[in-house]
Every structure is written in C-alpha cells, then in structure tokens.
CSV table of C-alpha atoms in Angstrom, one decimal:
chain,number,residue,atom,x,y,z
A,8,MET,CA,10.1,-23.6,-5.6
A,9,GLN,CA,11.5,-20.7,-3.7
A,10,PHE,CA,9.8,-17.4,-2.9
A,11,GLY,CA,10.4,-14.9,-0.2
A,12,ALA,CA,9.0,-12.0,1.7
A,13,LEU,CA,10.8,-9.0,3.2
A,14,LEU,CA,8.6,-7.4,5.9
A,15,PRO,CA,9.1,-5.4,9.1
A,16,LEU,CA,8.6,-8.1,11.8
A,17,SER,CA,10.0,-6.0,14.6
A,18,GLY,CA,9.9,-2.3,15.5
A,19,ALA,CA,7.0,0.2,15.1
A,20,LEU,CA,5.6,-1.4,12.0
A,21,ALA,CA,5.7,-4.9,13.3
A,22,PRO,CA,1.9,-5.2,13.6
A,23,LEU,CA,1.6,-4.5,9.8
A,24,GLY,CA,4.5,-6.8,9.0
A,25,GLN,CA,3.3,-9.7,11.2
A,26,HIS,CA,-0.2,-9.6,9.6
A,27,GLY,CA,1.5,-9.5,6.2
A,28,LYS,CA,3.6,-12.5,7.1
A,29,ARG,CA,0.5,-14.5,7.9
A,30,MET,CA,-1.1,-13.5,4.6
A,31,VAL,CA,1.9,-14.6,2.6
A,32,GLU,CA,2.0,-17.9,4.5
A,33,GLN,CA,-1.7,-18.4,3.7
A,34,ALA,CA,-1.2,-17.7,0.0
A,35,ALA,CA,1.6,-20.3,-0.2
A,36,SER,CA,-0.6,-22.8,1.7
A,37,ASP,CA,-3.4,-22.2,-0.8
A,38,VAL,CA,-1.1,-22.7,-3.8
A,39,ASN,CA,0.4,-25.9,-2.3
A,40,ALA,CA,-3.1,-27.3,-1.4
A,41,ALA,CA,-3.9,-27.2,-5.1
A,42,GLY,CA,-0.7,-29.1,-6.0
A,43,GLY,CA,1.8,-26.2,-6.3
A,44,ILE,CA,3.1,-24.4,-9.3
A,45,ARG,CA,3.4,-26.9,-12.2
A,46,GLY,CA,3.3,-29.6,-9.5
A,47,ASN,CA,6.0,-28.1,-7.4
A,48,ASP,CA,5.3,-26.9,-3.8
A,49,VAL,CA,6.1,-23.3,-2.9
A,50,GLU,CA,8.5,-22.6,-0.1
A,51,VAL,CA,8.6,-19.1,1.4
A,52,THR,CA,11.4,-17.5,3.4
A,53,ILE,CA,10.1,-14.6,5.4
A,54,LEU,CA,12.7,-12.2,6.8
A,55,ASP,CA,12.6,-9.1,9.0
A,56,THR,CA,13.6,-5.7,7.4
A,57,GLU,CA,12.9,-3.7,10.6
A,58,ALA,CA,11.4,-1.2,8.1
A,59,ASN,CA,15.0,-0.2,7.3
A,60,ALA,CA,16.3,0.0,3.7
A,61,GLU,CA,19.8,-1.1,4.5
A,62,THR,CA,18.5,-4.1,6.5
A,63,ALA,CA,16.1,-5.0,3.6
A,64,VAL,CA,19.0,-5.1,1.2
A,65,GLU,CA,21.1,-7.3,3.5
A,66,GLN,CA,18.2,-9.7,4.0
A,67,TYR,CA,17.6,-9.7,0.2
A,68,GLY,CA,21.0,-11.2,-0.1
A,69,THR,CA,19.8,-14.2,1.9
A,70,LEU,CA,16.8,-14.6,-0.4
A,71,VAL,CA,19.2,-14.6,-3.4
A,72,ASP,CA,21.3,-17.3,-1.8
A,73,ARG,CA,18.2,-19.4,-1.4
A,74,GLY,CA,17.4,-19.1,-5.0
A,75,VAL,CA,14.1,-17.2,-4.9
A,76,ILE,CA,12.4,-16.4,-8.1
A,77,GLY,CA,10.2,-13.7,-6.5
A,78,PHE,CA,9.4,-12.0,-3.2
A,79,VAL,CA,6.8,-9.9,-1.4
A,80,GLY,CA,8.1,-6.6,-0.2
A,81,GLY,CA,9.3,-4.2,0.8
A,82,LEU,CA,6.6,-2.6,2.9
A,83,VAL,CA,7.9,0.9,3.2
A,84,SER,CA,8.9,2.8,0.1
A,85,ASP,CA,12.5,3.4,1.2
A,86,ALA,CA,13.0,-0.3,1.3
A,87,SER,CA,11.4,-0.9,-2.1
A,88,LEU,CA,13.4,1.9,-3.7
A,89,ALA,CA,16.6,0.2,-2.5
A,90,LEU,CA,15.5,-3.3,-3.4
A,91,ALA,CA,14.1,-2.6,-6.9
A,92,PRO,CA,17.4,-2.1,-8.8
A,93,GLU,CA,18.9,-5.1,-7.0
A,94,ALA,CA,16.0,-7.4,-7.9
A,95,ALA,CA,15.9,-6.1,-11.5
A,96,SER,CA,19.6,-6.8,-11.9
A,97,ASP,CA,19.2,-10.3,-10.6
A,98,GLU,CA,16.0,-10.8,-12.7
A,99,ILE,CA,13.9,-11.6,-9.5
A,100,MET,CA,10.3,-10.4,-9.3
A,101,GLU,CA,9.4,-8.1,-6.5
A,102,VAL,CA,5.8,-7.2,-5.6
A,103,SER,CA,5.2,-4.7,-2.8
A,104,PRO,CA,2.0,-4.8,-0.8
A,105,ALA,CA,2.3,-1.3,0.6
A,106,SER,CA,5.0,0.9,-1.0
A,107,THR,CA,3.2,3.8,-2.7
A,108,ALA,CA,6.0,6.3,-3.6
A,109,PRO,CA,5.4,7.7,-7.1
A,110,GLN,CA,9.1,7.0,-8.0
A,111,LEU,CA,8.4,3.3,-8.0
A,112,SER,CA,6.2,3.6,-11.1
A,113,THR,CA,9.3,3.4,-13.2
A,114,ALA,CA,11.6,1.4,-10.8
A,115,GLY,CA,12.9,-2.1,-11.3
A,116,ARG,CA,13.3,-2.2,-15.1
A,117,ALA,CA,15.9,-4.3,-16.9
A,118,ASN,CA,16.2,-6.0,-20.3
A,119,GLY,CA,12.9,-4.7,-21.4
A,120,ARG,CA,11.0,-6.0,-18.4
A,121,LYS,CA,9.7,-4.5,-15.2
A,122,TYR,CA,10.7,-6.5,-12.1
A,123,PHE,CA,9.0,-4.3,-9.6
A,124,GLY,CA,5.2,-4.3,-9.1
A,125,ARG,CA,2.8,-3.5,-6.4
A,126,THR,CA,-0.7,-4.4,-5.3
A,127,VAL,CA,-1.4,-0.8,-4.0
A,128,PRO,CA,-1.7,2.3,-6.2
A,129,SER,CA,0.9,5.0,-6.6
A,130,ASP,CA,0.7,8.0,-4.4
A,131,GLY,CA,0.0,10.1,-7.5
A,132,THR,CA,-3.6,9.0,-7.0
A,133,GLN,CA,-3.7,9.4,-3.2
A,134,ALA,CA,-2.4,13.0,-3.7
A,135,VAL,CA,-5.3,13.8,-6.0
A,136,VAL,CA,-7.7,12.6,-3.3
A,137,MET,CA,-6.0,14.6,-0.5
A,138,ALA,CA,-6.0,17.7,-2.8
A,139,LYS,CA,-9.7,17.3,-3.5
A,140,VAL,CA,-10.5,17.3,0.2
A,141,VAL,CA,-8.5,20.5,0.7
A,142,ASP,CA,-9.8,22.3,-2.4
A,143,ASP,CA,-13.4,21.1,-2.8
A,144,PRO,CA,-16.2,23.4,-1.5
A,145,LEU,CA,-17.9,20.2,-0.3
A,146,TYR,CA,-15.1,19.6,2.1
A,147,ILE,CA,-12.5,22.1,3.5
A,148,ASN,CA,-12.4,24.7,0.6
A,149,ALA,CA,-9.1,26.0,1.9
A,150,ASP,CA,-7.2,28.9,0.4
A,151,SER,CA,-3.9,27.8,2.0
A,152,VAL,CA,-2.5,24.5,3.2
A,153,ALA,CA,0.6,23.2,5.1
A,154,LEU,CA,2.1,19.9,4.1
A,155,LEU,CA,3.4,17.8,7.0
A,156,SER,CA,5.2,14.5,5.9
A,157,ILE,CA,7.2,11.8,7.5
A,158,ASP,CA,10.9,12.2,6.6
A,159,ASN,CA,11.5,9.5,4.1
A,160,SER,CA,10.9,8.7,0.4
A,161,PHE,CA,7.2,8.0,0.9
A,162,GLY,CA,6.7,11.4,2.6
A,163,ALA,CA,8.7,13.3,0.1
A,164,GLY,CA,7.1,11.6,-2.9
A,165,LEU,CA,3.5,12.2,-1.6
A,166,ALA,CA,4.3,15.8,-0.7
A,167,ALA,CA,5.7,16.5,-4.2
A,168,ALA,CA,2.6,14.9,-5.8
A,169,GLN,CA,0.3,17.0,-3.6
A,170,ARG,CA,2.0,20.2,-4.7
A,171,GLU,CA,1.2,19.4,-8.3
A,172,ALA,CA,-2.5,18.5,-7.5
A,173,LEU,CA,-3.4,21.3,-5.1
A,174,ASP,CA,-5.2,24.5,-6.0
A,175,ALA,CA,-4.7,25.9,-2.5
A,176,GLU,CA,-1.5,27.8,-1.8
A,177,VAL,CA,1.1,25.7,-0.1
A,178,VAL,CA,2.4,27.9,2.7
A,179,ALA,CA,4.6,25.3,4.5
A,180,ASP,CA,6.2,21.9,3.5
A,181,VAL,CA,7.6,20.3,6.6
A,182,ARG,CA,9.2,16.9,7.3
A,183,TYR,CA,9.1,15.2,10.7
A,184,ASP,CA,11.0,12.4,12.5
A,185,PRO,CA,8.5,10.2,14.4
A,186,SER,CA,11.2,9.3,16.9
A,187,SER,CA,11.7,12.9,18.0
A,188,GLU,CA,11.3,13.6,21.8
A,189,SER,CA,9.5,16.9,21.1
A,190,PHE,CA,7.5,18.1,18.1
A,191,ASP,CA,7.1,21.7,19.2
A,192,ASP,CA,9.5,23.1,16.6
A,193,THR,CA,7.9,21.0,13.9
A,194,LEU,CA,4.4,22.3,14.7
A,195,ALA,CA,5.7,25.8,14.8
A,196,ASP,CA,7.0,25.4,11.3
A,197,VAL,CA,3.7,23.9,10.1
A,198,PHE,CA,1.6,26.8,11.5
A,199,GLN,CA,4.0,29.7,11.0
A,200,ASN,CA,1.9,31.1,8.1
A,201,ASP,CA,-1.6,30.2,9.6
A,202,PRO,CA,-2.7,27.6,7.0
A,203,ASP,CA,-6.4,26.9,6.6
A,204,ALA,CA,-5.7,23.1,6.6
A,205,VAL,CA,-2.9,20.6,7.1
A,206,THR,CA,-2.3,17.5,5.0
A,207,PHE,CA,-0.5,14.8,7.0
A,208,THR,CA,1.5,12.0,5.4
A,209,SER,CA,2.6,9.2,7.7
A,210,VAL,CA,2.0,5.5,8.3
A,211,SER,CA,0.1,3.6,11.0
A,212,GLY,CA,2.3,3.3,14.1
A,213,GLN,CA,4.3,6.4,13.5
A,214,GLU,CA,1.7,9.2,13.6
A,215,ARG,CA,0.5,9.4,17.1
A,216,GLY,CA,3.4,11.3,18.7
A,217,ILE,CA,3.0,14.4,16.6
A,218,LEU,CA,-0.8,14.2,16.5
A,219,ASP,CA,-0.9,14.0,20.3
A,220,ALA,CA,1.4,17.1,20.4
A,221,TYR,CA,-1.0,18.9,18.1
A,222,SER,CA,-3.9,18.1,20.3
A,223,GLN,CA,-2.2,19.9,23.2
A,224,SER,CA,-1.5,23.0,21.1
A,225,GLU,CA,-3.6,26.1,20.5
A,226,HIS,CA,-4.1,25.3,16.8
A,227,ASP,CA,-7.4,24.1,15.4
A,228,VAL,CA,-7.7,23.5,11.7
A,229,PRO,CA,-8.9,20.5,9.6
A,230,TRP,CA,-6.4,17.8,8.9
A,231,VAL,CA,-6.3,15.4,5.9
A,232,LEU,CA,-4.5,12.2,6.7
A,233,SER,CA,-2.9,9.8,4.2
A,234,ALA,CA,-4.3,6.2,3.9
A,235,GLY,CA,-4.2,3.7,6.7
A,236,MET,CA,-4.5,5.8,9.8
A,237,PHE,CA,-8.2,5.5,10.6
A,238,GLY,CA,-8.0,2.2,12.5
A,239,GLY,CA,-8.5,1.0,16.1
A,240,ASP,CA,-9.5,3.4,18.9
A,241,LEU,CA,-9.6,7.0,17.6
A,242,PRO,CA,-8.7,9.8,20.0
A,243,SER,CA,-11.4,12.4,20.6
A,244,TYR,CA,-9.3,15.1,18.9
A,245,TYR,CA,-9.6,13.2,15.6
A,246,ASP,CA,-13.1,14.6,15.2
A,247,GLY,CA,-13.2,16.6,12.0
A,248,PHE,CA,-10.1,14.9,10.6
A,249,TYR,CA,-10.4,13.6,7.0
A,250,SER,CA,-8.6,10.7,5.3
A,251,ALA,CA,-7.9,9.7,1.7
A,252,SER,CA,-8.4,6.0,2.4
A,253,LEU,CA,-8.0,3.1,0.1
A,254,SER,CA,-11.4,1.8,-0.6
A,255,SER,CA,-12.1,-0.9,2.0
A,256,ALA,CA,-15.2,-2.3,0.2
A,257,ARG,CA,-15.3,-5.9,1.6
A,258,THR,CA,-15.5,-8.2,-1.4
A,259,GLN,CA,-16.3,-11.9,-1.2
A,260,ALA,CA,-12.6,-12.6,-1.7
A,261,TYR,CA,-11.7,-10.5,1.4
A,262,PHE,CA,-14.2,-12.4,3.6
A,263,GLU,CA,-13.0,-15.7,2.2
A,264,LEU,CA,-9.4,-14.8,3.1
A,265,VAL,CA,-10.4,-13.7,6.6
A,266,ARG,CA,-12.3,-16.9,7.1
A,267,ARG,CA,-9.2,-18.9,6.4
A,268,LEU,CA,-7.3,-16.9,9.0
A,269,SER,CA,-9.3,-17.5,12.2
A,270,ASP,CA,-6.6,-15.9,14.4
A,271,ILE,CA,-7.0,-12.5,12.7
A,272,ASP,CA,-10.3,-10.6,13.3
A,273,GLN,CA,-9.4,-7.4,11.6
A,274,PRO,CA,-6.4,-7.5,9.1
A,275,ARG,CA,-4.0,-4.6,9.4
A,276,ALA,CA,-3.6,-2.1,6.6
A,277,TYR,CA,-2.1,-3.5,3.5
A,278,SER,CA,-1.9,-7.1,4.8
A,279,VAL,CA,-4.4,-8.6,2.4
A,280,ASN,CA,-2.4,-6.9,-0.4
A,281,ALA,CA,0.5,-9.2,0.7
A,282,TYR,CA,-1.7,-12.3,0.0
A,283,ASP,CA,-2.5,-10.9,-3.4
A,284,ALA,CA,1.2,-10.2,-4.1
A,285,LEU,CA,2.3,-13.8,-3.7
A,286,PHE,CA,-0.8,-15.3,-5.3
A,287,LEU,CA,-0.4,-13.2,-8.4
A,288,MET,CA,3.2,-14.3,-8.8
A,289,ALA,CA,2.1,-17.9,-8.5
A,290,CYS,CA,-0.6,-17.4,-11.1
A,291,ALA,CA,1.9,-15.8,-13.4
A,292,ALA,CA,4.4,-18.6,-13.1
A,293,GLU,CA,1.7,-21.2,-13.7
A,294,GLN,CA,0.3,-19.4,-16.8
A,295,ALA,CA,3.8,-18.8,-18.1
A,296,GLY,CA,4.7,-22.4,-17.8
A,297,GLU,CA,8.1,-21.4,-16.4
A,298,ALA,CA,9.1,-20.8,-12.8
A,299,SER,CA,11.5,-17.8,-13.2
A,300,GLY,CA,11.6,-14.1,-12.4
A,301,PRO,CA,11.6,-13.1,-16.1
A,302,ALA,CA,8.5,-15.4,-16.8
A,303,ILE,CA,6.6,-13.8,-13.9
A,304,ALA,CA,7.6,-10.3,-15.0
A,305,GLU,CA,6.3,-10.9,-18.5
A,306,THR,CA,3.0,-12.6,-17.4
A,307,ILE,CA,1.9,-10.9,-14.1
A,308,GLN,CA,0.0,-8.1,-15.8
A,309,SER,CA,-2.1,-10.4,-18.0
A,310,VAL,CA,-3.1,-12.6,-15.1
A,311,SER,CA,-4.2,-9.6,-13.0
A,312,GLY,CA,-6.8,-8.4,-15.4
A,313,GLY,CA,-8.2,-8.6,-18.9
A,314,SER,CA,-10.9,-10.9,-20.3
A,315,GLY,CA,-9.7,-14.2,-18.8
A,316,HIS,CA,-11.7,-16.5,-16.6
A,317,THR,CA,-12.1,-15.1,-13.1
A,318,VAL,CA,-10.2,-16.7,-10.2
A,319,SER,CA,-9.9,-15.5,-6.7
A,320,VAL,CA,-8.6,-16.2,-3.2
A,321,GLY,CA,-7.8,-19.9,-2.8
A,322,ASP,CA,-8.6,-20.7,-6.4
A,323,PHE,CA,-5.2,-22.0,-7.4
A,324,GLY,CA,-6.7,-25.4,-8.4
A,325,ARG,CA,-8.9,-23.5,-10.9
A,326,VAL,CA,-5.8,-21.6,-12.1
A,327,ARG,CA,-4.0,-24.8,-12.9
A,328,SER,CA,-7.0,-26.4,-14.7
A,329,LEU,CA,-7.6,-23.3,-16.8
A,330,THR,CA,-4.0,-23.1,-17.7
A,331,GLU,CA,-3.9,-26.8,-18.7
A,332,ALA,CA,-6.9,-26.1,-20.9
A,333,GLY,CA,-5.1,-23.2,-22.6
A,334,ARG,CA,-7.4,-20.6,-21.0
A,335,ALA,CA,-6.4,-17.1,-19.6
A,336,VAL,CA,-7.2,-16.1,-16.0
A,337,ASN,CA,-8.1,-12.8,-14.4
A,338,TYR,CA,-7.3,-12.7,-10.6
A,339,GLN,CA,-9.7,-10.8,-8.4
A,340,GLY,CA,-8.0,-10.3,-5.2
A,341,ALA,CA,-8.7,-9.9,-1.5
A,342,SER,CA,-7.7,-6.2,-1.8
A,343,GLY,CA,-9.8,-5.6,-4.9
A,344,SER,CA,-9.6,-6.2,-8.6
A,345,VAL,CA,-5.8,-5.7,-8.7
A,346,ASP,CA,-5.8,-4.9,-12.4
A,347,LEU,CA,-2.2,-3.9,-13.0
A,348,THR,CA,-1.2,-1.2,-15.5
A,349,ALA,CA,1.8,-1.3,-17.7
A,350,ASN,CA,3.8,0.0,-14.7
A,351,LEU,CA,2.5,-3.1,-12.8
A,352,GLU,CA,0.4,-1.1,-10.3
A,353,PRO,CA,-3.4,-0.9,-9.8
A,354,LEU,CA,-5.6,2.1,-10.1
A,355,SER,CA,-7.6,1.4,-7.0
A,356,SER,CA,-10.6,3.2,-5.7
A,357,TYR,CA,-10.2,5.7,-2.8
A,358,LEU,CA,-12.7,6.7,-0.1
A,359,ILE,CA,-12.9,10.1,1.4
A,360,GLU,CA,-13.7,9.6,5.1
A,361,ARG,CA,-14.2,11.9,8.1
A,362,VAL,CA,-14.3,11.3,11.8
A,363,THR,CA,-17.6,12.5,13.2
A,364,ASN,CA,-18.5,12.1,16.9
A,365,GLY,CA,-15.8,9.4,17.3
A,366,SER,CA,-16.9,7.3,14.3
A,367,VAL,CA,-15.5,7.1,10.7
A,368,GLU,CA,-18.0,8.4,8.2
A,369,SER,CA,-17.7,7.6,4.5
A,370,LEU,CA,-18.3,10.7,2.3
A,371,GLU,CA,-17.4,9.9,-1.3
A,372,LEU,CA,-16.1,6.9,-3.3
A,373,LEU,CA,-13.7,7.8,-6.1
A,374,GLN,CA,-13.3,4.9,-8.4
A,375,SER,CA,-10.5,4.1,-10.9
A,376,ARG,CA,-12.3,5.9,-13.7
A,377,PHE,CA,-12.0,9.1,-11.7
A,378,PHE,CA,-8.2,8.9,-11.9
A,379,LYS,CA,-8.2,7.7,-15.5
A,380,SER,CA,-10.2,10.8,-16.5
A,381,GLY,CA,-7.8,13.2,-14.6
A,382,GLY,CA,-10.2,13.8,-11.8
A,383,ASN,CA,-13.2,14.8,-14.0
A,384,GLN,CA,-15.6,12.0,-13.2
C-alpha cells in the first residue's frame, strides 16, 4: 500500500525535513508492526522538494507514478498551494505537517471532498496571537507596528491576517528575501515611520541573517516572532523578543514518540506533526475499509476527533481491533489532540513566550476555545 512524503531534505530547511522524514518512517513502521492497513503493509516513498514549489510538483509526479493514495507534505506553504489542486484532481490525500497559509483552508477541494488537510492550524489563529502581543497592555501595548515577512505565500498570508487582527496602526508592510547579501534597505523600509514594534514572519533557518543585521543597527523596539523560531542557542539580542508559539505541552504521546526515536533528542519544529499526518491517514483508511484517496478524505476528520475510543502514537493494533468491532476511534497525536475542523485543520493552542535573560519564558496559554470565541476567552 503506497504512501509518500514530499519534504525539504536539502537546503536551508533540511534539518526540519530530515526530522520529518524520520517521523514519517516511524509512523509507517508502527502501522506495519500492527499488521498494516487491512492486513497490507505500508510503503512510503520520501522525496526531496528543496523547499521549492516547482520541485515539489515534479516530485509529486513520481509519487503518482508509484500509485500513492496519500502523502505527507508539503512543508512550506508555497509547495502545498501548488500541490493541493494537483492532488485533488488526482483524488490523492495530502496532509501537511507545517503549511500554515490561510489560503489553504479552502484548498484541495474536488467532487464534494477536501483532499488537503494539515496537522497545524491556519495562520489566521497565529495572526490573532501576534496581534494580541502587539496590542495588549500586558505585553507591548503599541500604537504603531511594522510587519516584516518572508517573501512567499506564507509571509503574505500571515501579514494579511495580521492586518485584519491588529488594533495598532500598521505603518510598514515589508517583504524580505533571506538569501539577500545585505538587509540594510529592508530594515530602512521597516523603520522609516518609527514603529513601536515589529512583527516578524519567517521560518527556522531563514531568519538569522536579517535579525543579525537588526542587532547591528541603531534600532531598539520589541519584536514578535512567528512560531518555530525560539529553538537552540538564542543570541543575546533576542532578549525582550516575543513569540506566538504553537503550544509545546509535552503529552504522553509526544514522549512515547521520542522514546521510539533514540537518535533524536529534540525534534525540530513541526516534525512530530509529520508522524501524526501519516498515522491519521492510515487510521482513516483502516476505518473506511478502503485504501483510497477518496476514502481517506471522507473519513480523516472523524478519526481525528469526536466521541470515539482514544488511540495514540503506536496504537495501530488498537485501531484495527476497534475497527473490526465496529467502534469509532479518536486519534490523540504527538503534536496534540489534532481534532480537525471541516476544513481539515486543527484549532491548536498557542503559547505567548518571551526571551528573558537568555531563557524562553512562557507568559500565557491560549487554548482552542479562545479562537472559537473570537479571542474573547
């Protein structure tokens, strides 16, 4: 039974992609250790997208030739936006572990089904958290803000969502190329109207150049970083930086998965979401009684939440026995509850964090009910 994964295994995002690859392989191993889907072993073809949309589409063609019924990917939003219509047309299920662009909430629909899902929330929720940090008197309480975003669909989508969520006046909305030799002109554009704060949208591995340039400048205002950039050794100039981070509450399922991967001490951002992506597709195929893209698309929401019996990391044997008994399942993942909405995306919790004296300090946990209430709880 063929599945696939399209991840950046080379280039700047290779550390994220390589950890994602290991997670996908572990999910397939756990399914096969329990006898496979309907008694058939899962085989996974994992290909390198180089974090490039065109390369992702080319590699997708290889997966189609191999007869995959579903795949994990893409990682970056540009790749997922390019892949979603292709997968929907071919009726192949796609589940991204990291693409957060708001546009993907409606992507990948065909014949009454949605073939694109994700195990991370839309940036519509991340934007609300970043705006709260900027606006709230408990945090920055800014009157004006500059938006600085990586120049791709992820950056553009999160910037647009922030504009809608912010009370502070947006006095600059700037894109940047992480491969630039100099960021002087970019920073000049960011600070031309003296903002009280800067929100910064980027991804781990592509942020340091412009932040290092900022540290050498004369400017000194609070920054609010998008998720996934408070990891590893933090430079001293990060002190006072905030982050809208995906809640990293370590569940039992998370520790169980890390235990199975003895070569990984600290999983990279979004990598455990890749495990959940493949495991959810396997659960959906098992419950549907049919190994096909349409069957997974129709069933994946129901196995991700609801009132079924709880299953978690490595529990595929229990999924099979419950299915044989005619019982529903509710997958609780390594990345969280992974309860998918009708748009096949979770409403995850977010954590407001700040760097203080070189350490990351947790300030406030915003749970899914906060977003369901429109930010009033």
